[in-house]
Amino acid sequence: MRFLLIIISIICLLPSCAVKYRPIRMEHLSYLDTVINNNKDLQISTSTVDIFLESGNKRIAKKAHKKKLVFVPMHVCNLGIDTFYFENRSFEVFNDFEPVDILEKDGFYKKIRQNPGLYLLESGLAGSAALILSGGTFSILVAWYNIYNIPFYSGFYNTYKAYKANGALYRNISDLNILDKKIAPNQTCYVIICLKTANYNNLMIRIK
Amino acid sequence: MSNYLHSIAFVIFCAIMTPANSQYDFYIISGKILDKDNSLEVKEVTIRIFELGKTFKSNERGQFKFALREGLYNISFEKEGYYLDSLAIKVYNDTTFFVEIESIVKQTILKQVVVVANRKVEVEKIEPGLTRISQIDVQSLASLGGEKDIVKSLQTLPGVQQSFEGSANIIVRGGTPDQNLYLLDNVKIYNTNHAMGLLSSYNPSLVKSIEFYRGGFPANYGGFISSVMDVKTKDYIAPRLDANIELGIISGSANFSSPLPFNGSIILSARRTFIDLLSHFGSRYNIVPYAFSDYGGKLMFKRENQYLELEYFLSSDRLKDKLKGKGTNGVSSFSRLAWGTSMVNLSHNLKVRHNTDNKVQLFYTSYKLSSEEEYKGPTASSNFSGSVNSNIFSIGLTDRIQVKLSDSITLSFGGNYSYTEFDPAYLKGADADSAFLYRYIPETGIHESGVFIDAEIKTPWRITIRPGIRYDYYRTPNKTFNNPQVRVSAQYRIKKGQYIKSSYTQSVQPTVLLTNTGLGIPFDIWLPLRGNILPQKADQYTLGFYAGFTNITFTVEGFYKKMDNVVTYKDGHGSNDIIKSYSQRDQLWEQSVEQGKATSKGVEFFLEKTSGRYTGWLSYTLSSSVNKFPEMNNGQEFWSPFDRRHTINVNGSIPLGKKWKMNVNWQFLSGQPITLPKSLYLIDNVSLIDNHNFQWDEPTLVYMYGKRNGDRMKAIHHLDIGFRRNVKFKFFRGSIEFGAYNVYNRKNPYYYYGKIDSLEDGSITGAIKSVSLLPIIPYLNIKWLPFHK
């Protein structure tokens, strides 16, 4: 009985439901803060909006905040005559005069994605609880539990949902991530940059 | 603000400018912060930009980087334990520079030891038993009477114990206190204790670094079998006149350093206790008229590729007792016990080529002990004066050459010669009729010479080996001893920061120290090889795992040590036997000591957090040590008197707000072996006076003892807590420290005695009682830096 109670307690502690991912839309944001950079051909401005919160991905926004990651939406305009390539290590970002680490997409994706394994665990535990109850003497309780074993079914569904949402998130951030982005002459694009810091202010970029 | 601007900025500014790029809207300022004394990186230094109202920190490697717009900025560099430095910088380009900040530590209470690295265990170094102590470690120890002590800081490391509670002696891996080699700039120091063994005599204000080996000895060290404590004194050229004064409840010290012409420098230091001055307040306080003092001085001259230094060190202890009579019939008496050690060292270091260093040293070192008595009676015929003395001095020459043959091979070789003269015990004096001189032990000289070669070879297979050979030759008036020794260390790198290390070392010791064990007047007598006394020898095997992570160090090491020809007094004998030989001249001192075998083994664990808000370490040693002497304990093995099964040390440093820091130290030592009486009985003293009558005297009490060292004393443990903060007022700059030793007032046993009570029915009963010496001892320590505003 004690084991059963432990299992049910764990199930209760697990995240309730997986959530669908809503793609980030960046065009309609207002980019008012100009980023100081040393390449006169590049015009970079940022928005102070939390892109995940704004796009309705509340859980991801919360997770990013908890892990001290900020996703800065940027509007970049190449006024020069050469294509500009934001290669990793080709530029350095300073946040409030201090150097700040830029995370690559795989690095921050792993930190903010949903964990499908947890929902699978939920199913497994719910199934185990059912099996334990079947071997016991609480017949009414067993019958009730087996019929209404919602966590068992929902766990599988949530696993699938989380898996799909993660895929969508990965594709979206791959498209928007600043790293490895090429900007042709006279092209304007919207990108995001992930910084390992709690908040940002007075961003400066040094192109090497 | 003005304080910052007026602070004495000692900044060496090596700006490496990048090509001008005035179109930038901001520039990158980067660099490294170094300790001025030893050029090591200083981490977590606060860099304050006043114009921005912002602060940055240097990273683990002392590096910093930030961005600034064009303009003039005032920047300060702040770190606890260092003088504040500031500079004004005009930013118009990307700039890289190095800042040297000066440690307060070297001049004050914290002045103790090395700034090599915060990490005590040198994980990357090949020697398995090598430990380095940083000033931060010493500073973080709450100490007895507030006196920071470099030797005591070693006692918190695994495999190292103190001989008794509060002692500055160290017992390493089952050895005895005399089996440790104490070096000061590569010169042997015979006596390293003050205050009857409670403090070490190393003058901390002169000390730059300590390397402590308890295994895996390099081949250049000879003449010991248990450990090497290699203390290096400061060798930097003082940039400016500097001085400080420090006052504690036990002693006070003053230090002075100044630059000299021809790129030279002088450092002078003196320390003295106040205990004897307090005794002038009268006998009602019953204060022992004891005093200790030590003086150190160093003269240095540096050239591009050579370095010359002359060094002097003197440590002395005195215990006086004076009684004066009154009136014409009055008598006066005077007694004094004095002991101390001195050292003079002239050394020349020459960098022959870019890869070759040669260091030649000429030295003199001595130890003297003298117990004087003087009596002046009412008449001249009753006058008497005399002293019992023990002297030893050495003069010698050493040469060590180090050649870096390639990035993977470093060769080191050299030799040493010394002549040591022992006059271990003699009586010198005069009475009304004549002067007299009697040698309890004949004076003897010993020639010691040694050659060594070792090489550190890094192989491409993640293995580094250090094979070495040492050959020692000892010549006494009657005998010669040849002692080849093999020393090998090996290290295998599992992955970055993780190593397996192993070593095998042989070592030989030509001298013997006979001492009163325990607290009390130290009657240390150094003796050479003589008669049947053979050199002490040891073979040691070690194997360990060492891991160094970002801010955690973990080591586990096992050792097995076999010692031969170790010396101890025979049952029922002691230092009094030497004096006894005056009346019983057929008694030779060699007859009161015996040589035998000893074996010790154990495992040592060490876990340290080296950085962050909370730092500290935990060490645990599980060990055993047994002795076997042919004529003791029926030739059976018995526990060594310094065998302690478990030794635990916990040390932590906890910041309390921004200004105060709390240091906590807890130590646990298993009880030492002791031989206790199991029963007692009375023998009637009845003698026949004539054929009919008996004389009845008081009966004699006789103890029946159990097996030698078959019992154990109670375990020793104590908690020490200290609080420290730096103080900075307009007219006073320094620090205050207070705390207490043995906070929970544990009555740790120092010695045991038998207490006999007579019962009403005439029978007697006995009990074993323990005596403890160090209760809770509060302390207060103030240091003042008059030259630093």
mmCIF file of C-alpha atoms in Angstrom, chain A residues 36-38 40 92 94 96-99 202 204-206, chain B residues 23-28 52 54 56 65-67 69 94:
data_model
loop_
_atom_site.group_PDB
_atom_site.id
_atom_site.type_symbol
_atom_site.label_atom_id
_atom_site.label_comp_id
_atom_site.label_asym_id
_atom_site.label_seq_id
_atom_site.Cartn_x
_atom_site.Cartn_y
_atom_site.Cartn_z
ATOM 1 C CA ILE A 36 26.107 49.412 -31.092
ATOM 2 C CA ASN A 37 28.373 47.470 -33.388
ATOM 3 C CA ASN A 38 31.628 48.160 -35.167
ATOM 4 C CA LYS A 40 28.933 50.438 -40.153
ATOM 5 C CA GLU A 92 31.229 38.912 -29.674
ATOM 6 C CA PHE A 94 28.599 42.558 -24.645
ATOM 7 C CA ASP A 96 25.887 46.020 -20.176
ATOM 8 C CA PHE A 97 29.645 46.291 -21.012
ATOM 9 C CA GLU A 98 30.344 42.696 -19.990
ATOM 10 C CA PRO A 99 30.986 39.809 -22.422
ATOM 11 C CA ASN A 202 22.659 48.092 -23.590
ATOM 12 C CA MET A 204 26.973 45.865 -27.991
ATOM 13 C CA ILE A 205 28.299 43.618 -30.743
ATOM 14 C CA ARG A 206 31.893 43.419 -31.824
ATOM 15 C CA GLN B 23 35.676 54.546 -35.869
ATOM 16 C CA TYR B 24 34.632 52.097 -33.114
ATOM 17 C CA ASP B 25 31.917 53.276 -30.788
ATOM 18 C CA PHE B 26 33.279 51.137 -27.989
ATOM 19 C CA TYR B 27 36.516 49.378 -27.197
ATOM 20 C CA ILE B 28 37.407 46.123 -25.531
ATOM 21 C CA LEU B 52 29.898 53.735 -15.027
ATOM 22 C CA LYS B 54 29.772 49.172 -12.521
ATOM 23 C CA PHE B 56 33.354 43.299 -13.063
ATOM 24 C CA LYS B 65 37.350 41.588 -20.264
ATOM 25 C CA PHE B 66 34.817 44.356 -20.670
ATOM 26 C CA ALA B 67 33.724 47.001 -23.128
ATOM 27 C CA ARG B 69 33.191 53.744 -24.801
ATOM 28 C CA ASP B 94 41.227 48.120 -27.759
#
